[in-house]
């Protein structure tokens, strides 16, 4: 058997996997206005990144959110339509229906995080960076 034939007999993993999640699995003290995102190991078909395939759930069920693909399917973002509740456990679900650009299915996955007691992530204005507000005398 020639070496090219031998290499072609080895299956190549082509389906995408979750490479990173934001917030990370098990994260605590997450801001109530946290952007939720996932990075895939390979691009996902952007037509399959939908509200039905990337879902956030909390103690009251599914959280209304807007789901958007980015960077040609390498990323997906979920933005809750209202601030998250304080000191609450949320679970992000990647459900059946997500497919790689080659058509291979992504295995369902999930990760969880807990929000902080109160408060939001500060906006990037001067009030959130006090060293900018100080003026030299």
mmCIF file of N, CA and C in Angstrom:
data_model
loop_
_atom_site.group_PDB
_atom_site.id
_atom_site.type_symbol
_atom_site.label_atom_id
_atom_site.label_comp_id
_atom_site.label_asym_id
_atom_site.label_seq_id
_atom_site.Cartn_x
_atom_site.Cartn_y
_atom_site.Cartn_z
ATOM 1 N N UNK A 1 0.853 -1.183 0.000
ATOM 2 C CA UNK A 1 0.000 0.000 0.000
ATOM 3 C C UNK A 1 0.894 1.239 0.000
ATOM 4 N N UNK A 2 0.641 2.127 -0.891
ATOM 5 C CA UNK A 2 1.426 3.354 -0.994
ATOM 6 C C UNK A 2 1.079 4.287 0.154
ATOM 7 N N UNK A 3 2.010 5.176 0.479
ATOM 8 C CA UNK A 3 1.784 6.075 1.621
ATOM 9 C C UNK A 3 0.594 7.010 1.391
ATOM 10 N N UNK A 4 0.327 7.443 0.174
ATOM 11 C CA UNK A 4 -0.829 8.312 -0.101
ATOM 12 C C UNK A 4 -2.127 7.564 0.172
ATOM 13 N N UNK A 5 -2.167 6.275 -0.179
ATOM 14 C CA UNK A 5 -3.351 5.466 0.090
ATOM 15 C C UNK A 5 -3.543 5.298 1.587
ATOM 16 N N UNK A 6 -2.456 5.115 2.296
ATOM 17 C CA UNK A 6 -2.513 4.934 3.743
ATOM 18 C C UNK A 6 -3.057 6.194 4.415
ATOM 19 N N UNK A 7 -2.594 7.361 3.982
ATOM 20 C CA UNK A 7 -3.074 8.610 4.566
ATOM 21 C C UNK A 7 -4.543 8.858 4.260
ATOM 22 N N UNK A 8 -4.983 8.482 3.052
ATOM 23 C CA UNK A 8 -6.384 8.712 2.724
ATOM 24 C C UNK A 8 -7.306 7.791 3.501
ATOM 25 N N UNK A 9 -6.791 6.715 4.041
ATOM 26 C CA UNK A 9 -7.607 5.791 4.831
ATOM 27 C C UNK A 9 -7.824 6.295 6.256
ATOM 28 N N UNK A 10 -7.056 7.280 6.689
ATOM 29 C CA UNK A 10 -7.193 7.818 8.038
ATOM 30 C C UNK A 10 -8.300 8.869 8.025
ATOM 31 N N UNK A 11 -9.363 8.661 8.827
ATOM 32 C CA UNK A 11 -10.439 9.662 8.826
ATOM 33 C C UNK A 11 -9.958 10.993 9.411
ATOM 34 N N UNK A 12 -10.398 12.076 8.790
ATOM 35 C CA UNK A 12 -10.032 13.414 9.255
ATOM 36 C C UNK A 12 -11.233 14.000 9.982
ATOM 37 N N UNK A 13 -11.011 14.500 11.171
ATOM 38 C CA UNK A 13 -12.097 15.097 11.954
ATOM 39 C C UNK A 13 -12.435 16.457 11.347
ATOM 40 N N UNK A 14 -13.629 16.547 10.803
ATOM 41 C CA UNK A 14 -14.008 17.793 10.140
ATOM 42 C C UNK A 14 -15.151 18.510 10.833
ATOM 43 N N UNK A 15 -15.792 17.883 11.806
ATOM 44 C CA UNK A 15 -16.907 18.575 12.456
ATOM 45 C C UNK A 15 -16.381 19.578 13.478
ATOM 46 N N UNK A 16 -17.062 20.710 13.601
ATOM 47 C CA UNK A 16 -16.608 21.738 14.546
ATOM 48 C C UNK A 16 -16.862 21.322 15.987
ATOM 49 N N UNK A 17 -16.042 21.862 16.857
ATOM 50 C CA UNK A 17 -16.164 21.655 18.300
ATOM 51 C C UNK A 17 -16.191 23.021 18.972
ATOM 52 N N UNK A 18 -16.636 23.070 20.211
ATOM 53 C CA UNK A 18 -16.563 24.311 20.983
ATOM 54 C C UNK A 18 -15.114 24.488 21.414
ATOM 55 N N UNK A 19 -14.499 25.580 20.978
ATOM 56 C CA UNK A 19 -13.106 25.854 21.338
ATOM 57 C C UNK A 19 -13.010 26.745 22.575
ATOM 58 N N UNK A 20 -13.993 27.631 22.771
ATOM 59 C CA UNK A 20 -13.994 28.525 23.933
ATOM 60 C C UNK A 20 -15.400 29.052 24.150
ATOM 61 N N UNK A 21 -15.704 29.380 25.397
ATOM 62 C CA UNK A 21 -17.020 29.920 25.740
ATOM 63 C C UNK A 21 -16.855 31.135 26.640
ATOM 64 N N UNK A 22 -17.774 32.085 26.474
ATOM 65 C CA UNK A 22 -17.779 33.301 27.283
ATOM 66 C C UNK A 22 -19.200 33.522 27.788
ATOM 67 N N UNK A 23 -19.430 33.565 29.085
ATOM 68 C CA UNK A 23 -18.472 33.271 30.150
ATOM 69 C C UNK A 23 -18.106 31.786 30.146
ATOM 70 N N UNK A 24 -17.010 31.483 30.777
ATOM 71 C CA UNK A 24 -16.518 30.109 30.822
ATOM 72 C C UNK A 24 -17.438 29.234 31.670
ATOM 73 N N UNK A 25 -17.391 27.944 31.418
ATOM 74 C CA UNK A 25 -18.176 27.010 32.204
ATOM 75 C C UNK A 25 -17.781 27.121 33.672
ATOM 76 N N UNK A 26 -18.776 27.273 34.535
ATOM 77 C CA UNK A 26 -18.527 27.377 35.968
ATOM 78 C C UNK A 26 -18.191 28.780 36.445
ATOM 79 N N UNK A 27 -18.184 29.758 35.542
ATOM 80 C CA UNK A 27 -17.845 31.130 35.939
ATOM 81 C C UNK A 27 -18.851 31.643 36.973
ATOM 82 N N UNK A 28 -18.350 32.436 37.904
ATOM 83 C CA UNK A 28 -19.190 33.054 38.925
ATOM 84 C C UNK A 28 -18.955 34.554 38.896
ATOM 85 N N UNK A 29 -19.868 35.285 39.512
ATOM 86 C CA UNK A 29 -19.756 36.737 39.587
ATOM 87 C C UNK A 29 -19.767 37.378 38.189
ATOM 88 N N UNK A 30 -20.575 36.808 37.313
ATOM 89 C CA UNK A 30 -20.690 37.293 35.943
ATOM 90 C C UNK A 30 -21.580 38.542 35.934
ATOM 91 N N UNK A 31 -21.176 39.623 35.254
ATOM 92 C CA UNK A 31 -21.999 40.836 35.186
ATOM 93 C C UNK A 31 -23.377 40.548 34.598
ATOM 94 N N UNK A 32 -24.359 41.315 35.029
ATOM 95 C CA UNK A 32 -25.740 41.103 34.599
ATOM 96 C C UNK A 32 -25.971 41.465 33.140
ATOM 97 N N UNK A 33 -25.061 42.212 32.545
ATOM 98 C CA UNK A 33 -25.184 42.579 31.131
ATOM 99 C C UNK A 33 -24.105 41.900 30.282
ATOM 100 N N UNK A 34 -23.687 40.719 30.708
ATOM 101 C CA UNK A 34 -22.620 39.974 30.041
ATOM 102 C C UNK A 34 -23.009 39.556 28.627
ATOM 103 N N UNK A 35 -22.126 39.773 27.668
ATOM 104 C CA UNK A 35 -22.274 39.230 26.325
ATOM 105 C C UNK A 35 -21.945 37.743 26.430
ATOM 106 N N UNK A 36 -22.713 36.916 25.770
ATOM 107 C CA UNK A 36 -22.495 35.474 25.819
ATOM 108 C C UNK A 36 -22.027 35.046 24.439
ATOM 109 N N UNK A 37 -20.941 34.288 24.388
ATOM 110 C CA UNK A 37 -20.392 33.912 23.094
ATOM 111 C C UNK A 37 -19.737 32.554 23.106
ATOM 112 N N UNK A 38 -19.533 32.045 21.920
ATOM 113 C CA UNK A 38 -18.846 30.772 21.739
ATOM 114 C C UNK A 38 -17.943 30.890 20.515
ATOM 115 N N UNK A 39 -16.760 30.296 20.627
ATOM 116 C CA UNK A 39 -15.833 30.216 19.492
ATOM 117 C C UNK A 39 -15.732 28.749 19.110
ATOM 118 N N UNK A 40 -15.865 28.484 17.829
ATOM 119 C CA UNK A 40 -15.808 27.112 17.333
ATOM 120 C C UNK A 40 -14.425 26.791 16.791
ATOM 121 N N UNK A 41 -14.086 25.501 16.787
ATOM 122 C CA UNK A 41 -12.779 25.074 16.280
ATOM 123 C C UNK A 41 -12.701 25.199 14.757
ATOM 124 N N UNK A 42 -13.839 25.115 14.111
ATOM 125 C CA UNK A 42 -13.965 25.265 12.663
ATOM 126 C C UNK A 42 -15.228 26.081 12.408
ATOM 127 N N UNK A 43 -15.312 26.760 11.286
ATOM 128 C CA UNK A 43 -16.517 27.551 11.016
ATOM 129 C C UNK A 43 -17.784 26.696 10.993
ATOM 130 N N UNK A 44 -18.852 27.285 11.494
ATOM 131 C CA UNK A 44 -20.176 26.674 11.492
ATOM 132 C C UNK A 44 -20.990 27.382 10.408
ATOM 133 N N UNK A 45 -21.842 26.643 9.724
ATOM 134 C CA UNK A 45 -22.716 27.221 8.707
ATOM 135 C C UNK A 45 -23.576 28.286 9.384
ATOM 136 N N UNK A 46 -23.433 29.543 8.995
ATOM 137 C CA UNK A 46 -24.130 30.647 9.666
ATOM 138 C C UNK A 46 -25.648 30.499 9.591
ATOM 139 N N UNK A 47 -26.149 29.771 8.599
ATOM 140 C CA UNK A 47 -27.602 29.556 8.502
ATOM 141 C C UNK A 47 -28.129 28.677 9.622
ATOM 142 N N UNK A 48 -27.223 27.941 10.299
ATOM 143 C CA UNK A 48 -27.658 27.054 11.385
ATOM 144 C C UNK A 48 -27.495 27.693 12.764
ATOM 145 N N UNK A 49 -26.896 28.871 12.831
ATOM 146 C CA UNK A 49 -26.745 29.586 14.107
ATOM 147 C C UNK A 49 -28.000 30.439 14.287
ATOM 148 N N UNK A 50 -28.947 29.900 15.051
ATOM 149 C CA UNK A 50 -30.254 30.538 15.206
ATOM 150 C C UNK A 50 -30.701 30.492 16.667
ATOM 151 N N UNK A 51 -31.817 31.144 16.936
ATOM 152 C CA UNK A 51 -32.394 31.144 18.283
ATOM 153 C C UNK A 51 -32.739 29.734 18.755
ATOM 154 N N UNK A 52 -32.962 28.819 17.826
ATOM 155 C CA UNK A 52 -33.335 27.453 18.185
ATOM 156 C C UNK A 52 -32.118 26.567 18.445
ATOM 157 N N UNK A 53 -30.938 26.997 18.019
ATOM 158 C CA UNK A 53 -29.752 26.152 18.189
ATOM 159 C C UNK A 53 -28.780 26.680 19.245
ATOM 160 N N UNK A 54 -28.905 27.950 19.623
ATOM 161 C CA UNK A 54 -28.100 28.539 20.698
ATOM 162 C C UNK A 54 -29.088 29.187 21.660
ATOM 163 N N UNK A 55 -29.244 28.572 22.830
ATOM 164 C CA UNK A 55 -30.317 28.942 23.747
ATOM 165 C C UNK A 55 -29.749 29.174 25.145
ATOM 166 N N UNK A 56 -30.272 30.200 25.819
ATOM 167 C CA UNK A 56 -29.920 30.477 27.213
ATOM 168 C C UNK A 56 -31.130 30.147 28.069
ATOM 169 N N UNK A 57 -30.913 29.377 29.130
ATOM 170 C CA UNK A 57 -32.014 29.073 30.041
ATOM 171 C C UNK A 57 -31.641 29.474 31.459
ATOM 172 N N UNK A 58 -32.654 29.870 32.211
ATOM 173 C CA UNK A 58 -32.502 30.254 33.608
ATOM 174 C C UNK A 58 -33.574 29.560 34.430
ATOM 175 N N UNK A 59 -33.753 29.997 35.664
ATOM 176 C CA UNK A 59 -34.720 29.327 36.540
ATOM 177 C C UNK A 59 -36.164 29.438 36.058
ATOM 178 N N UNK A 60 -36.460 30.395 35.192
ATOM 179 C CA UNK A 60 -37.823 30.575 34.670
ATOM 180 C C UNK A 60 -37.976 30.059 33.242
ATOM 181 N N UNK A 61 -37.012 29.304 32.765
ATOM 182 C CA UNK A 61 -37.083 28.745 31.420
ATOM 183 C C UNK A 61 -36.170 29.465 30.453
ATOM 184 N N UNK A 62 -36.530 29.417 29.182
ATOM 185 C CA UNK A 62 -35.719 30.028 28.130
ATOM 186 C C UNK A 62 -35.727 31.544 28.254
ATOM 187 N N UNK A 63 -34.532 32.139 28.144
ATOM 188 C CA UNK A 63 -34.378 33.597 28.230
ATOM 189 C C UNK A 63 -34.453 34.169 26.813
ATOM 190 N N UNK A 64 -35.378 35.107 26.554
ATOM 191 C CA UNK A 64 -35.434 35.720 25.221
ATOM 192 C C UNK A 64 -34.099 36.395 24.891
ATOM 193 N N UNK A 65 -33.592 36.100 23.697
ATOM 194 C CA UNK A 65 -32.278 36.618 23.316
ATOM 195 C C UNK A 65 -32.179 36.720 21.799
ATOM 196 N N UNK A 66 -31.223 37.523 21.366
ATOM 197 C CA UNK A 66 -30.899 37.647 19.948
ATOM 198 C C UNK A 66 -29.605 36.865 19.713
ATOM 199 N N UNK A 67 -29.621 35.981 18.737
ATOM 200 C CA UNK A 67 -28.460 35.151 18.419
ATOM 201 C C UNK A 67 -27.893 35.610 17.083
ATOM 202 N N UNK A 68 -26.572 35.786 17.034
ATOM 203 C CA UNK A 68 -25.922 36.269 15.810
ATOM 204 C C UNK A 68 -24.625 35.517 15.553
ATOM 205 N N UNK A 69 -24.401 35.106 14.303
ATOM 206 C CA UNK A 69 -23.097 34.547 13.941
ATOM 207 C C UNK A 69 -22.120 35.686 13.658
ATOM 208 N N UNK A 70 -20.844 35.384 13.734
ATOM 209 C CA UNK A 70 -19.808 36.373 13.412
ATOM 210 C C UNK A 70 -18.614 35.653 12.794
ATOM 211 N N UNK A 71 -17.800 36.435 12.089
ATOM 212 C CA UNK A 71 -16.566 35.933 11.471
ATOM 213 C C UNK A 71 -16.804 34.667 10.656
ATOM 214 N N UNK A 72 -17.802 34.737 9.788
ATOM 215 C CA UNK A 72 -18.122 33.640 8.865
ATOM 216 C C UNK A 72 -18.396 32.329 9.595
ATOM 217 N N UNK A 73 -19.007 32.405 10.777
ATOM 218 C CA UNK A 73 -19.400 31.209 11.519
ATOM 219 C C UNK A 73 -18.377 30.690 12.502
ATOM 220 N N UNK A 74 -17.274 31.378 12.666
ATOM 221 C CA UNK A 74 -16.286 30.941 13.652
ATOM 222 C C UNK A 74 -16.731 31.303 15.069
ATOM 223 N N UNK A 75 -17.588 32.309 15.191
ATOM 224 C CA UNK A 75 -18.127 32.747 16.472
ATOM 225 C C UNK A 75 -19.647 32.807 16.400
ATOM 226 N N UNK A 76 -20.275 32.684 17.566
ATOM 227 C CA UNK A 76 -21.715 32.938 17.699
ATOM 228 C C UNK A 76 -21.909 33.703 19.000
ATOM 229 N N UNK A 77 -22.803 34.696 18.972
ATOM 230 C CA UNK A 77 -23.077 35.509 20.153
ATOM 231 C C UNK A 77 -24.551 35.466 20.493
ATOM 232 N N UNK A 78 -24.834 35.509 21.775
ATOM 233 C CA UNK A 78 -26.191 35.522 22.280
ATOM 234 C C UNK A 78 -26.304 36.733 23.194
ATOM 235 N N UNK A 79 -27.250 37.610 22.901
ATOM 236 C CA UNK A 79 -27.452 38.820 23.700
ATOM 237 C C UNK A 79 -28.850 38.754 24.305
ATOM 238 N N UNK A 80 -28.944 38.574 25.637
ATOM 239 C CA UNK A 80 -30.267 38.552 26.275
ATOM 240 C C UNK A 80 -30.996 39.869 26.028
ATOM 241 N N UNK A 81 -32.318 39.796 25.848
ATOM 242 C CA UNK A 81 -33.102 40.990 25.558
ATOM 243 C C UNK A 81 -33.379 41.829 26.798
ATOM 244 N N UNK A 82 -33.031 41.315 27.967
ATOM 245 C CA UNK A 82 -33.157 42.061 29.226
ATOM 246 C C UNK A 82 -31.973 41.662 30.104
ATOM 247 N N UNK A 83 -31.620 42.518 31.076
ATOM 248 C CA UNK A 83 -30.514 42.149 31.971
ATOM 249 C C UNK A 83 -30.798 40.820 32.676
ATOM 250 N N UNK A 84 -29.730 40.089 32.921
ATOM 251 C CA UNK A 84 -29.863 38.831 33.658
ATOM 252 C C UNK A 84 -30.186 39.123 35.115
ATOM 253 N N UNK A 85 -30.741 38.145 35.793
ATOM 254 C CA UNK A 85 -31.094 38.317 37.198
ATOM 255 C C UNK A 85 -29.863 38.101 38.076
ATOM 256 N N UNK A 86 -29.779 38.834 39.204
ATOM 257 C CA UNK A 86 -28.630 38.666 40.096
ATOM 258 C C UNK A 86 -28.636 37.306 40.794
ATOM 259 N N UNK A 87 -27.442 36.849 41.102
ATOM 260 C CA UNK A 87 -27.219 35.586 41.823
ATOM 261 C C UNK A 87 -28.063 34.455 41.260
ATOM 262 N N UNK A 88 -27.966 34.292 39.956
ATOM 263 C CA UNK A 88 -28.785 33.289 39.282
ATOM 264 C C UNK A 88 -27.898 32.420 38.404
ATOM 265 N N UNK A 89 -28.212 31.132 38.380
ATOM 266 C CA UNK A 89 -27.485 30.182 37.538
ATOM 267 C C UNK A 89 -28.167 30.131 36.174
ATOM 268 N N UNK A 90 -27.359 30.271 35.131
ATOM 269 C CA UNK A 90 -27.840 30.180 33.753
ATOM 270 C C UNK A 90 -27.071 29.079 33.039
ATOM 271 N N UNK A 91 -27.735 28.482 32.048
ATOM 272 C CA UNK A 91 -27.105 27.440 31.238
ATOM 273 C C UNK A 91 -27.241 27.835 29.772
ATOM 274 N N UNK A 92 -26.129 27.769 29.053
ATOM 275 C CA UNK A 92 -26.115 28.005 27.608
ATOM 276 C C UNK A 92 -26.144 26.636 26.940
ATOM 277 N N UNK A 93 -27.069 26.476 25.998
ATOM 278 C CA UNK A 93 -27.232 25.197 25.302
ATOM 279 C C UNK A 93 -26.938 25.367 23.818
ATOM 280 N N UNK A 94 -26.075 24.501 23.288
ATOM 281 C CA UNK A 94 -25.892 24.366 21.846
ATOM 282 C C UNK A 94 -26.684 23.119 21.476
ATOM 283 N N UNK A 95 -27.728 23.288 20.694
ATOM 284 C CA UNK A 95 -28.649 22.196 20.420
ATOM 285 C C UNK A 95 -28.445 21.604 19.031
ATOM 286 N N UNK A 96 -29.101 20.487 18.790
ATOM 287 C CA UNK A 96 -29.025 19.844 17.473
ATOM 288 C C UNK A 96 -29.434 20.822 16.385
ATOM 289 N N UNK A 97 -28.771 20.727 15.278
ATOM 290 C CA UNK A 97 -29.077 21.601 14.151
ATOM 291 C C UNK A 97 -27.884 22.443 13.732
ATOM 292 N N UNK A 98 -26.902 22.618 14.618
ATOM 293 C CA UNK A 98 -25.686 23.338 14.242
ATOM 294 C C UNK A 98 -24.835 22.435 13.358
ATOM 295 N N UNK A 99 -24.397 22.970 12.227
ATOM 296 C CA UNK A 99 -23.603 22.177 11.296
ATOM 297 C C UNK A 99 -22.407 22.961 10.823
ATOM 298 N N UNK A 100 -21.338 22.247 10.593
ATOM 299 C CA UNK A 100 -20.141 22.849 10.032
ATOM 300 C C UNK A 100 -20.377 23.216 8.580
ATOM 301 N N UNK A 101 -19.470 23.969 8.011
ATOM 302 C CA UNK A 101 -19.612 24.375 6.615
ATOM 303 C C UNK A 101 -19.534 23.177 5.672
ATOM 304 N N UNK A 102 -18.969 22.059 6.143
ATOM 305 C CA UNK A 102 -18.913 20.845 5.323
ATOM 306 C C UNK A 102 -20.175 19.999 5.489
ATOM 307 N N UNK A 103 -21.102 20.448 6.354
ATOM 308 C CA UNK A 103 -22.341 19.711 6.583
ATOM 309 C C UNK A 103 -22.304 18.782 7.776
ATOM 310 N N UNK A 104 -21.142 18.641 8.406
ATOM 311 C CA UNK A 104 -21.035 17.749 9.565
ATOM 312 C C UNK A 104 -21.667 18.411 10.794
ATOM 313 N N UNK A 105 -22.369 17.620 11.570
ATOM 314 C CA UNK A 105 -23.109 18.126 12.725
ATOM 315 C C UNK A 105 -22.196 18.390 13.919
ATOM 316 N N UNK A 106 -22.538 19.420 14.648
ATOM 317 C CA UNK A 106 -21.858 19.738 15.904
ATOM 318 C C UNK A 106 -22.596 19.007 17.006
ATOM 319 N N UNK A 107 -21.878 18.327 17.873
ATOM 320 C CA UNK A 107 -22.522 17.619 18.985
ATOM 321 C C UNK A 107 -23.133 18.630 19.946
ATOM 322 N N UNK A 108 -24.344 18.336 20.454
ATOM 323 C CA UNK A 108 -24.935 19.238 21.449
ATOM 324 C C UNK A 108 -23.987 19.416 22.640
ATOM 325 N N UNK A 109 -23.997 20.604 23.213
ATOM 326 C CA UNK A 109 -23.116 20.916 24.349
ATOM 327 C C UNK A 109 -23.817 21.937 25.229
ATOM 328 N N UNK A 110 -23.330 22.087 26.434
ATOM 329 C CA UNK A 110 -23.849 23.126 27.319
ATOM 330 C C UNK A 110 -22.792 23.520 28.328
ATOM 331 N N UNK A 111 -22.936 24.741 28.848
ATOM 332 C CA UNK A 111 -22.092 25.210 29.933
ATOM 333 C C UNK A 111 -22.917 26.153 30.796
ATOM 334 N N UNK A 112 -22.485 26.296 32.050
ATOM 335 C CA UNK A 112 -23.266 27.083 33.016
ATOM 336 C C UNK A 112 -22.401 28.156 33.659
ATOM 337 N N UNK A 113 -23.073 29.205 34.127
ATOM 338 C CA UNK A 113 -22.401 30.278 34.857
ATOM 339 C C UNK A 113 -23.389 30.870 35.848
ATOM 340 N N UNK A 114 -22.863 31.645 36.794
ATOM 341 C CA UNK A 114 -23.717 32.296 37.790
ATOM 342 C C UNK A 114 -23.435 33.789 37.801
ATOM 343 N N UNK A 115 -24.512 34.571 37.841
ATOM 344 C CA UNK A 115 -24.367 36.027 37.824
ATOM 345 C C UNK A 115 -23.998 36.551 39.209
ATOM 346 N N UNK A 116 -23.489 37.780 39.217
ATOM 347 C CA UNK A 116 -23.082 38.415 40.462
ATOM 348 C C UNK A 116 -24.291 38.854 41.272
ATOM 349 N N UNK A 117 -24.019 39.262 42.480
ATOM 350 C CA UNK A 117 -25.082 39.675 43.395
ATOM 351 C C UNK A 117 -25.838 40.880 42.867
ATOM 352 N N UNK A 118 -25.124 41.842 42.334
ATOM 353 C CA UNK A 118 -25.747 43.028 41.756
ATOM 354 C C UNK A 118 -24.730 43.722 40.868
ATOM 355 N N UNK A 119 -25.228 44.579 40.004
ATOM 356 C CA UNK A 119 -24.323 45.418 39.216
ATOM 357 C C UNK A 119 -24.065 44.919 37.823
ATOM 358 N N UNK A 120 -23.663 45.874 37.014
ATOM 359 C CA UNK A 120 -23.371 45.647 35.616
ATOM 360 C C UNK A 120 -21.886 45.871 35.390
ATOM 361 N N UNK A 121 -21.427 45.452 34.227
ATOM 362 C CA UNK A 121 -20.063 45.775 33.813
ATOM 363 C C UNK A 121 -20.067 47.270 33.496
ATOM 364 N N UNK A 122 -19.124 48.025 34.010
ATOM 365 C CA UNK A 122 -19.117 49.463 33.746
ATOM 366 C C UNK A 122 -18.920 49.764 32.267
ATOM 367 N N UNK A 123 -19.518 50.855 31.835
ATOM 368 C CA UNK A 123 -19.313 51.280 30.455
ATOM 369 C C UNK A 123 -17.897 51.836 30.338
ATOM 370 N N UNK A 124 -17.363 51.916 29.139
ATOM 371 C CA UNK A 124 -15.977 52.353 28.994
ATOM 372 C C UNK A 124 -15.777 53.867 29.071
ATOM 373 N N UNK A 125 -16.650 54.583 29.747
ATOM 374 C CA UNK A 125 -16.486 56.027 29.903
ATOM 375 C C UNK A 125 -15.531 56.379 31.030
ATOM 376 N N UNK A 126 -15.345 57.664 31.263
ATOM 377 C CA UNK A 126 -14.425 58.130 32.299
ATOM 378 C C UNK A 126 -14.804 57.642 33.692
ATOM 379 N N UNK A 127 -16.117 57.535 33.958
ATOM 380 C CA UNK A 127 -16.537 57.124 35.291
ATOM 381 C C UNK A 127 -16.095 55.701 35.624
ATOM 382 N N UNK A 128 -15.876 54.864 34.616
ATOM 383 C CA UNK A 128 -15.422 53.502 34.877
ATOM 384 C C UNK A 128 -13.902 53.398 34.886
ATOM 385 N N UNK A 129 -13.228 54.488 34.502
ATOM 386 C CA UNK A 129 -11.759 54.513 34.527
ATOM 387 C C UNK A 129 -11.332 55.782 35.264
ATOM 388 N N UNK A 130 -11.361 55.748 36.606
ATOM 389 C CA UNK A 130 -11.135 56.966 37.376
ATOM 390 C C UNK A 130 -9.794 57.643 37.097
ATOM 391 N N UNK A 131 -8.789 56.893 36.656
ATOM 392 C CA UNK A 131 -7.499 57.529 36.383
ATOM 393 C C UNK A 131 -7.601 58.510 35.224
ATOM 394 N N UNK A 132 -8.622 58.361 34.347
ATOM 395 C CA UNK A 132 -8.808 59.326 33.265
ATOM 396 C C UNK A 132 -9.506 60.595 33.751
ATOM 397 N N UNK A 133 -10.290 60.470 34.821
ATOM 398 C CA UNK A 133 -11.049 61.618 35.320
ATOM 399 C C UNK A 133 -10.152 62.579 36.092
ATOM 400 N N UNK A 134 -9.044 62.101 36.624
ATOM 401 C CA UNK A 134 -8.156 62.975 37.394
ATOM 402 C C UNK A 134 -7.393 63.888 36.446
ATOM 403 N N UNK A 135 -7.316 65.123 36.829
ATOM 404 C CA UNK A 135 -6.565 66.074 36.020
ATOM 405 C C UNK A 135 -5.338 66.525 36.813
ATOM 406 N N UNK A 136 -4.222 66.644 36.153
ATOM 407 C CA UNK A 136 -3.035 67.123 36.886
ATOM 408 C C UNK A 136 -3.234 68.558 37.337
ATOM 409 N N UNK A 137 -2.634 68.884 38.468
ATOM 410 C CA UNK A 137 -2.752 70.262 39.019
ATOM 411 C C UNK A 137 -1.636 71.118 38.557
#
